mmCIF file of C-alpha atoms in Angstrom:
data_model
loop_
_atom_site.group_PDB
_atom_site.id
_atom_site.type_symbol
_atom_site.label_atom_id
_atom_site.label_comp_id
_atom_site.label_asym_id
_atom_site.label_seq_id
_atom_site.Cartn_x
_atom_site.Cartn_y
_atom_site.Cartn_z
ATOM 1 C CA MET B 130 -30.754 -16.845 -7.642
ATOM 2 C CA LYS B 131 -28.801 -19.850 -7.887
ATOM 3 C CA LEU B 132 -29.265 -20.224 -11.638
ATOM 4 C CA LYS B 133 -28.262 -16.640 -11.960
ATOM 5 C CA ASN B 134 -24.911 -16.652 -10.472
ATOM 6 C CA LEU B 135 -24.131 -20.035 -12.070
ATOM 7 C CA ILE B 136 -24.699 -18.271 -15.525
ATOM 8 C CA PHE B 137 -22.518 -15.600 -14.468
ATOM 9 C CA ALA B 138 -19.642 -17.867 -13.234
ATOM 10 C CA VAL B 139 -19.915 -19.693 -16.833
ATOM 11 C CA THR B 140 -20.035 -16.225 -18.546
ATOM 12 C CA VAL B 141 -16.645 -15.527 -16.808
ATOM 13 C CA LEU B 142 -15.319 -18.789 -18.224
ATOM 14 C CA PHE B 143 -16.431 -17.702 -21.731
ATOM 15 C CA THR B 144 -15.066 -14.213 -21.405
ATOM 16 C CA ALA B 145 -11.728 -15.765 -20.611
ATOM 17 C CA LEU B 146 -11.719 -18.070 -23.495
ATOM 18 C CA LEU B 147 -13.043 -15.049 -26.040
ATOM 19 C CA ILE B 148 -10.343 -13.156 -24.730
ATOM 20 C CA THR B 149 -7.904 -16.076 -25.419
ATOM 21 C CA ILE B 150 -9.140 -16.286 -29.063
ATOM 22 C CA ILE B 151 -8.772 -12.493 -29.921
ATOM 23 C CA SER B 152 -5.259 -12.632 -28.641
ATOM 24 C CA TYR B 153 -4.432 -15.793 -30.429
ATOM 25 C CA PHE B 154 -5.226 -13.753 -33.745
ATOM 26 C CA ALA B 155 -3.732 -10.516 -32.573
ATOM 27 C CA ALA B 156 -0.493 -12.215 -31.788
ATOM 28 C CA PHE B 157 -0.423 -13.968 -34.919
ATOM 29 C CA ALA B 158 -0.544 -10.683 -36.688
ATOM 30 C CA ILE B 159 2.221 -9.379 -34.919
ATOM 31 C CA THR B 160 4.227 -12.568 -35.378
ATOM 32 C CA VAL B 161 3.632 -11.950 -39.375
ATOM 33 C CA LEU B 162 4.401 -8.211 -39.181
ATOM 34 C CA LEU B 163 7.870 -9.295 -37.345
ATOM 35 C CA GLY B 164 8.498 -11.250 -40.093
ATOM 36 C CA ASP B 165 8.681 -14.355 -37.868
ATOM 37 C CA VAL B 166 5.999 -16.272 -40.601
ATOM 38 C CA ASN B 167 6.006 -16.873 -44.002
ATOM 39 C CA VAL B 168 2.401 -16.846 -45.011
ATOM 40 C CA SER B 169 3.094 -18.509 -48.197
ATOM 41 C CA ASN B 170 4.530 -21.589 -46.014
ATOM 42 C CA PRO B 171 2.100 -23.155 -43.694
ATOM 43 C CA GLY B 172 4.910 -24.815 -41.804
ATOM 44 C CA THR B 173 5.852 -21.592 -40.259
ATOM 45 C CA ALA B 174 2.457 -20.947 -39.328
ATOM 46 C CA SER B 175 2.997 -20.414 -35.520
ATOM 47 C CA VAL B 176 2.449 -17.710 -33.100
ATOM 48 C CA ASP B 177 4.999 -16.355 -30.650
ATOM 49 C CA GLN B 178 3.857 -18.010 -27.531
ATOM 50 C CA GLY B 179 5.252 -15.032 -25.238
ATOM 51 C CA ILE B 180 3.325 -12.586 -27.417
ATOM 52 C CA PHE B 181 0.289 -14.382 -27.254
ATOM 53 C CA ASN B 182 0.585 -14.740 -23.421
ATOM 54 C CA LEU B 183 1.282 -10.843 -23.189
ATOM 55 C CA ILE B 184 -1.449 -9.629 -24.827
ATOM 56 C CA ARG B 185 -4.034 -12.449 -23.589
ATOM 57 C CA PHE B 186 -3.002 -11.523 -19.874
ATOM 58 C CA ILE B 187 -3.136 -7.617 -20.481
ATOM 59 C CA LEU B 188 -6.532 -7.713 -21.709
ATOM 60 C CA SER B 189 -7.453 -10.275 -19.214
ATOM 61 C CA LEU B 190 -6.312 -8.094 -16.397
ATOM 62 C CA MET B 191 -8.111 -4.867 -17.706
ATOM 63 C CA VAL B 192 -11.567 -6.975 -18.114
ATOM 64 C CA PHE B 193 -11.397 -8.996 -15.072
ATOM 65 C CA SER B 194 -9.824 -6.389 -12.507
ATOM 66 C CA GLY B 195 -12.551 -4.136 -13.239
ATOM 67 C CA TRP B 196 -15.508 -6.921 -13.009
ATOM 68 C CA TYR B 197 -13.755 -7.878 -9.929
ATOM 69 C CA LYS B 198 -13.618 -4.550 -8.461
ATOM 70 C CA ALA B 199 -17.045 -4.278 -9.152
ATOM 71 C CA VAL B 200 -18.478 -7.307 -7.362
ATOM 72 C CA LYS B 201 -16.104 -6.492 -4.486
ATOM 73 C CA GLU B 202 -17.722 -2.880 -4.412
ATOM 74 C CA GLY B 203 -14.718 -1.009 -5.264
ATOM 75 C CA SER B 204 -12.455 -2.631 -2.480
ATOM 76 C CA PHE B 205 -9.355 -4.755 -3.670
ATOM 77 C CA PHE B 206 -7.506 -4.599 -0.345
ATOM 78 C CA THR B 207 -9.828 -5.769 2.347
ATOM 79 C CA ASP B 208 -8.456 -6.254 6.084
ATOM 80 C CA ASN B 209 -8.408 -9.845 5.280
ATOM 81 C CA SER B 210 -6.375 -9.596 2.409
ATOM 82 C CA LYS B 211 -3.796 -7.548 4.315
ATOM 83 C CA ARG B 212 -3.793 -10.220 6.816
ATOM 84 C CA ALA B 213 -3.180 -12.746 4.203
ATOM 85 C CA LEU B 214 -0.542 -10.705 2.733
ATOM 86 C CA LYS B 215 1.524 -10.577 6.142
ATOM 87 C CA PHE B 216 0.915 -14.190 6.672
ATOM 88 C CA THR B 217 2.038 -15.344 3.149
ATOM 89 C CA PHE B 218 5.191 -13.701 3.173
ATOM 90 C CA HIS B 219 6.125 -14.598 6.612
ATOM 91 C CA PRO B 220 9.172 -16.684 6.359
ATOM 92 C CA VAL B 221 7.800 -19.876 8.106
ATOM 93 C CA SER B 222 4.582 -19.287 5.577
ATOM 94 C CA LEU B 223 6.724 -18.787 2.738
ATOM 95 C CA LEU B 224 8.796 -21.790 3.172
ATOM 96 C CA LEU B 225 5.832 -23.731 3.567
ATOM 97 C CA ILE B 226 4.355 -22.321 0.691
ATOM 98 C CA ILE B 227 7.570 -22.965 -1.622
ATOM 99 C CA ILE B 228 7.665 -26.691 -0.290
ATOM 100 C CA LEU B 229 3.983 -27.028 -1.354
ATOM 101 C CA GLY B 230 4.437 -25.651 -4.815
ATOM 102 C CA PHE B 231 7.341 -27.903 -5.449
ATOM 103 C CA SER B 232 5.597 -31.101 -4.332
ATOM 104 C CA ILE B 233 2.769 -30.496 -6.263
ATOM 105 C CA GLN B 234 4.614 -30.152 -9.358
ATOM 106 C CA ILE B 235 6.526 -33.157 -8.466
ATOM 107 C CA CYS B 236 3.791 -35.341 -7.734
ATOM 108 C CA THR B 237 2.166 -34.349 -10.765
ATOM 109 C CA ASP B 238 4.936 -35.139 -12.862
ATOM 110 C CA GLY B 239 5.793 -38.488 -11.779
ATOM 111 C CA ALA B 240 1.662 -39.487 -11.523
ATOM 112 C CA LEU B 241 1.945 -38.198 -15.335
ATOM 113 C CA TYR B 242 5.155 -40.290 -15.889
ATOM 114 C CA ILE B 243 3.534 -43.320 -14.827
ATOM 115 C CA LEU B 244 0.325 -42.921 -16.780
ATOM 116 C CA SER B 245 2.509 -41.787 -19.705
ATOM 117 C CA LYS B 246 3.800 -45.492 -19.677
ATOM 118 C CA ILE B 247 0.695 -47.150 -19.514
ATOM 119 C CA PHE B 248 -1.386 -44.888 -21.715
ATOM 120 C CA THR B 249 1.376 -44.193 -24.555
ATOM 121 C CA GLU B 250 -1.028 -43.315 -27.544
ATOM 122 C CA SER B 251 -3.345 -41.053 -25.354
ATOM 123 C CA PHE B 252 -0.134 -38.935 -23.872
ATOM 124 C CA SER B 253 1.687 -38.561 -26.895
ATOM 125 C CA SER B 254 0.096 -35.458 -28.130
ATOM 126 C CA TYR B 255 0.017 -33.888 -24.561
ATOM 127 C CA ASN B 256 3.833 -34.680 -23.971
ATOM 128 C CA SER B 257 4.710 -32.820 -27.315
ATOM 129 C CA MET B 258 2.747 -29.779 -26.079
ATOM 130 C CA MET B 259 4.502 -29.953 -22.721
ATOM 131 C CA GLU B 260 7.756 -30.362 -24.317
ATOM 132 C CA GLU B 261 7.199 -27.355 -26.305
ATOM 133 C CA PHE B 262 6.296 -25.250 -23.395
ATOM 134 C CA SER B 263 8.927 -26.414 -20.958
ATOM 135 C CA GLY B 264 11.555 -26.157 -23.639
ATOM 136 C CA SER B 265 10.882 -22.210 -24.348
ATOM 137 C CA THR B 266 13.669 -20.151 -22.875
ATOM 138 C CA SER B 267 12.006 -17.053 -23.938
ATOM 139 C CA VAL B 268 12.031 -14.339 -21.322
ATOM 140 C CA LEU B 269 8.699 -13.074 -22.107
ATOM 141 C CA PHE B 270 7.201 -16.346 -21.887
ATOM 142 C CA ILE B 271 8.553 -17.540 -18.566
ATOM 143 C CA PHE B 272 7.599 -14.046 -17.062
ATOM 144 C CA THR B 273 4.061 -14.502 -18.764
ATOM 145 C CA ALA B 274 3.784 -17.645 -17.746
ATOM 146 C CA VAL B 275 5.208 -17.801 -14.116
ATOM 147 C CA VAL B 276 3.962 -14.315 -13.172
ATOM 148 C CA MET B 277 1.194 -12.870 -15.311
ATOM 149 C CA ALA B 278 -0.860 -16.335 -15.686
ATOM 150 C CA PRO B 279 -1.313 -17.218 -11.769
ATOM 151 C CA VAL B 280 -2.331 -13.459 -11.345
ATOM 152 C CA VAL B 281 -4.854 -13.642 -14.151
ATOM 153 C CA GLU B 282 -6.028 -17.179 -13.205
ATOM 154 C CA GLU B 283 -6.632 -16.878 -9.441
ATOM 155 C CA LEU B 284 -8.533 -13.367 -10.083
ATOM 156 C CA VAL B 285 -10.931 -15.164 -13.008
ATOM 157 C CA PHE B 286 -11.239 -18.617 -11.256
ATOM 158 C CA ARG B 287 -10.539 -18.064 -7.541
ATOM 159 C CA GLY B 288 -11.738 -14.460 -7.539
ATOM 160 C CA LEU B 289 -14.708 -14.085 -9.990
ATOM 161 C CA THR B 290 -16.008 -17.621 -10.538
ATOM 162 C CA LEU B 291 -15.923 -18.369 -6.789
ATOM 163 C CA HIS B 292 -17.874 -15.276 -5.875
ATOM 164 C CA TYR B 293 -20.626 -16.339 -8.316
ATOM 165 C CA THR B 294 -20.422 -19.929 -7.233
ATOM 166 C CA LYS B 295 -20.478 -19.048 -3.608
ATOM 167 C CA LYS B 296 -23.538 -17.364 -4.070
ATOM 168 C CA ALA B 297 -25.321 -20.420 -5.998
ATOM 169 C CA PHE B 298 -24.068 -23.451 -3.817
ATOM 170 C CA ASN B 299 -22.554 -24.492 -0.359
ATOM 171 C CA LEU B 300 -18.748 -23.647 0.019
ATOM 172 C CA VAL B 301 -17.961 -27.409 -1.150
ATOM 173 C CA LEU B 302 -20.078 -27.638 -4.050
ATOM 174 C CA ALA B 303 -19.056 -24.057 -5.001
ATOM 175 C CA ASN B 304 -15.365 -25.082 -5.041
ATOM 176 C CA ILE B 305 -15.891 -27.922 -7.096
ATOM 177 C CA ILE B 306 -17.650 -26.011 -9.887
ATOM 178 C CA GLN B 307 -14.735 -23.271 -10.029
ATOM 179 C CA ALA B 308 -12.334 -25.975 -10.169
ATOM 180 C CA LEU B 309 -14.140 -27.577 -12.804
ATOM 181 C CA LEU B 310 -14.467 -24.437 -14.840
ATOM 182 C CA PHE B 311 -10.840 -24.219 -14.494
ATOM 183 C CA GLY B 312 -9.915 -27.457 -15.881
ATOM 184 C CA LEU B 313 -12.195 -26.904 -18.808
ATOM 185 C CA TYR B 314 -10.357 -23.489 -19.535
ATOM 186 C CA HIS B 315 -7.133 -25.354 -19.915
ATOM 187 C CA GLY B 316 -8.492 -27.009 -23.203
ATOM 188 C CA ASN B 317 -7.624 -30.621 -23.085
ATOM 189 C CA LEU B 318 -8.220 -33.591 -21.055
ATOM 190 C CA ILE B 319 -4.984 -34.411 -19.522
ATOM 191 C CA GLN B 320 -4.253 -30.827 -18.198
ATOM 192 C CA GLY B 321 -7.908 -30.333 -17.358
ATOM 193 C CA ILE B 322 -7.631 -32.899 -15.029
ATOM 194 C CA TYR B 323 -4.587 -32.001 -12.692
ATOM 195 C CA ALA B 324 -6.041 -28.350 -13.026
ATOM 196 C CA PHE B 325 -9.129 -29.347 -11.617
ATOM 197 C CA ILE B 326 -7.379 -31.033 -8.740
ATOM 198 C CA PHE B 327 -5.096 -27.688 -8.402
ATOM 199 C CA GLY B 328 -8.370 -25.422 -8.580
ATOM 200 C CA LEU B 329 -9.780 -27.458 -5.490
ATOM 201 C CA LEU B 330 -6.457 -26.775 -3.586
ATOM 202 C CA LEU B 331 -6.360 -23.207 -4.471
ATOM 203 C CA GLY B 332 -9.841 -22.728 -3.968
ATOM 204 C CA TYR B 333 -10.040 -24.010 -0.654
ATOM 205 C CA ILE B 334 -6.925 -21.625 0.453
ATOM 206 C CA ALA B 335 -9.123 -18.810 -1.370
ATOM 207 C CA ILE B 336 -11.925 -19.755 0.897
ATOM 208 C CA LYS B 337 -10.174 -19.937 3.855
ATOM 209 C CA THR B 338 -7.730 -16.831 3.664
ATOM 210 C CA ASP B 339 -10.718 -14.897 1.923
ATOM 211 C CA SER B 340 -7.952 -13.496 -0.270
ATOM 212 C CA LEU B 341 -6.637 -14.327 -3.417
ATOM 213 C CA ILE B 342 -2.682 -13.423 -2.453
ATOM 214 C CA THR B 343 -1.494 -16.752 -0.867
ATOM 215 C CA GLY B 344 -3.085 -18.669 -3.980
ATOM 216 C CA MET B 345 -1.263 -16.260 -6.399
ATOM 217 C CA LEU B 346 1.917 -16.618 -4.832
ATOM 218 C CA LEU B 347 1.392 -20.830 -4.575
ATOM 219 C CA HIS B 348 0.230 -20.975 -8.458
ATOM 220 C CA MET B 349 3.267 -18.999 -9.404
ATOM 221 C CA ILE B 350 5.558 -21.420 -7.605
ATOM 222 C CA ILE B 351 3.849 -24.420 -9.474
ATOM 223 C CA ASN B 352 4.163 -22.738 -12.734
ATOM 224 C CA GLY B 353 7.603 -21.561 -11.960
ATOM 225 C CA SER B 354 8.951 -25.492 -10.737
ATOM 226 C CA LEU B 355 7.865 -26.761 -14.134
ATOM 227 C CA ASN B 356 11.136 -25.538 -15.497
ATOM 228 C CA ILE B 357 13.176 -26.305 -12.693
ATOM 229 C CA VAL B 358 11.877 -30.162 -11.711
ATOM 230 C CA SER B 359 14.138 -32.221 -13.529
ATOM 231 C CA ARG B 360 12.542 -35.119 -16.031
ATOM 232 C CA SER B 361 15.312 -37.175 -15.094
ATOM 233 C CA LEU B 362 14.025 -37.837 -11.606
ATOM 234 C CA PHE B 363 11.700 -40.193 -13.187
ATOM 235 C CA THR B 364 13.671 -42.954 -15.150
ATOM 236 C CA ASN B 365 11.157 -45.947 -14.537
ATOM 237 C CA ILE B 366 7.873 -46.552 -13.061
ATOM 238 C CA GLY B 367 9.399 -47.953 -9.602
ATOM 239 C CA ARG B 368 11.181 -45.158 -9.272
ATOM 240 C CA ALA B 369 8.546 -42.489 -10.261
ATOM 241 C CA ALA B 370 5.874 -44.360 -7.965
ATOM 242 C CA LEU B 371 8.639 -43.849 -4.802
ATOM 243 C CA ILE B 372 8.949 -40.508 -5.554
ATOM 244 C CA THR B 373 5.435 -39.309 -6.182
ATOM 245 C CA MET B 374 4.274 -41.226 -3.063
ATOM 246 C CA ILE B 375 7.151 -39.327 -1.099
ATOM 247 C CA ALA B 376 6.067 -35.757 -2.736
ATOM 248 C CA PHE B 377 2.501 -36.588 -1.979
ATOM 249 C CA SER B 378 3.074 -37.050 1.607
ATOM 250 C CA VAL B 379 5.261 -33.693 1.579
ATOM 251 C CA LEU B 380 2.450 -32.009 -0.162
ATOM 252 C CA THR B 381 -0.465 -33.181 2.479
ATOM 253 C CA MET B 382 1.640 -32.173 5.387
ATOM 254 C CA SER B 383 2.613 -28.705 4.146
ATOM 255 C CA TYR B 384 -0.869 -27.948 2.904
ATOM 256 C CA ALA B 385 -2.061 -29.074 6.470
ATOM 257 C CA LEU B 386 0.335 -27.023 8.094
ATOM 258 C CA ILE B 387 -0.277 -23.979 5.950
ATOM 259 C CA LEU B 388 -3.734 -23.998 6.789
ATOM 260 C CA ILE B 389 -3.077 -24.901 10.508
ATOM 261 C CA ILE B 390 -0.703 -22.078 10.982
ATOM 262 C CA PHE B 391 -3.517 -19.542 9.300
ATOM 263 C CA ASP B 392 -5.942 -20.649 11.720
ATOM 264 C CA ARG B 393 -4.025 -20.446 14.879
ATOM 265 C CA HIS B 394 -1.919 -17.119 14.357
ATOM 266 C CA VAL B 395 -4.044 -14.885 11.796
ATOM 267 C CA SER B 396 -7.344 -13.354 13.491
ATOM 268 C CA ARG B 397 -9.771 -13.452 10.459
ATOM 269 C CA LYS B 398 -12.539 -11.072 10.365
ATOM 270 C CA PRO B 399 -15.011 -10.189 7.930
ATOM 271 C CA SER B 400 -14.355 -8.272 4.973
ATOM 272 C CA GLU B 401 -15.699 -4.932 5.058
#
């Protein structure tokens, strides 16, 4: 039974990766048809990231929402989901979630800034990739990255993957495995490491609330804050270290408060 559910969890990851590959070729074909690529000039052979994301996330929603509905026996909105929705959008909870999302982003950016100054060569390709992403002003790209990506990724990893790993292992190990698979999904070492940490935090929230709603909103804030948090905050290692420590303290306190408030004020009942 453990092996069977672990195989299902890994199958979810491979399905997501397969959809990514299919979507990339579909987006490239559309980009060619739109005339944005000169097939005789390899230098123009790039994919519109907004179109790529849109295709990828629509296909993912079609596949994984049906899969999730099947494992949840046809019920998307359980009583726990309704309570989590009410909790998430309570003014106090919402403020804490926003603070948590921004503190996670600032803490991550600060830590990456410090590491990039120490391991310059290792971070060169990563920095180029992030400059390309954060520099995109396409409305379609921003919408898909900030809204659609969190919905799909929470559904895939904190929904389906965690569902299977919980059937195979205890909650701690189940959360670690889904976070590891979430890290692998991002496709590069640096992004994979902090995605693993995000996955642990988001996974514990999903376990605690028995819902994906709070995690989806937090994930949206983290992704959205990437284009809001200014890189000029970090001008040297000393300043970056100070800001990172402050952000980590705020992160820890806001995360703890969210869980404490949920425990004390939300009556959690088993899902139907």
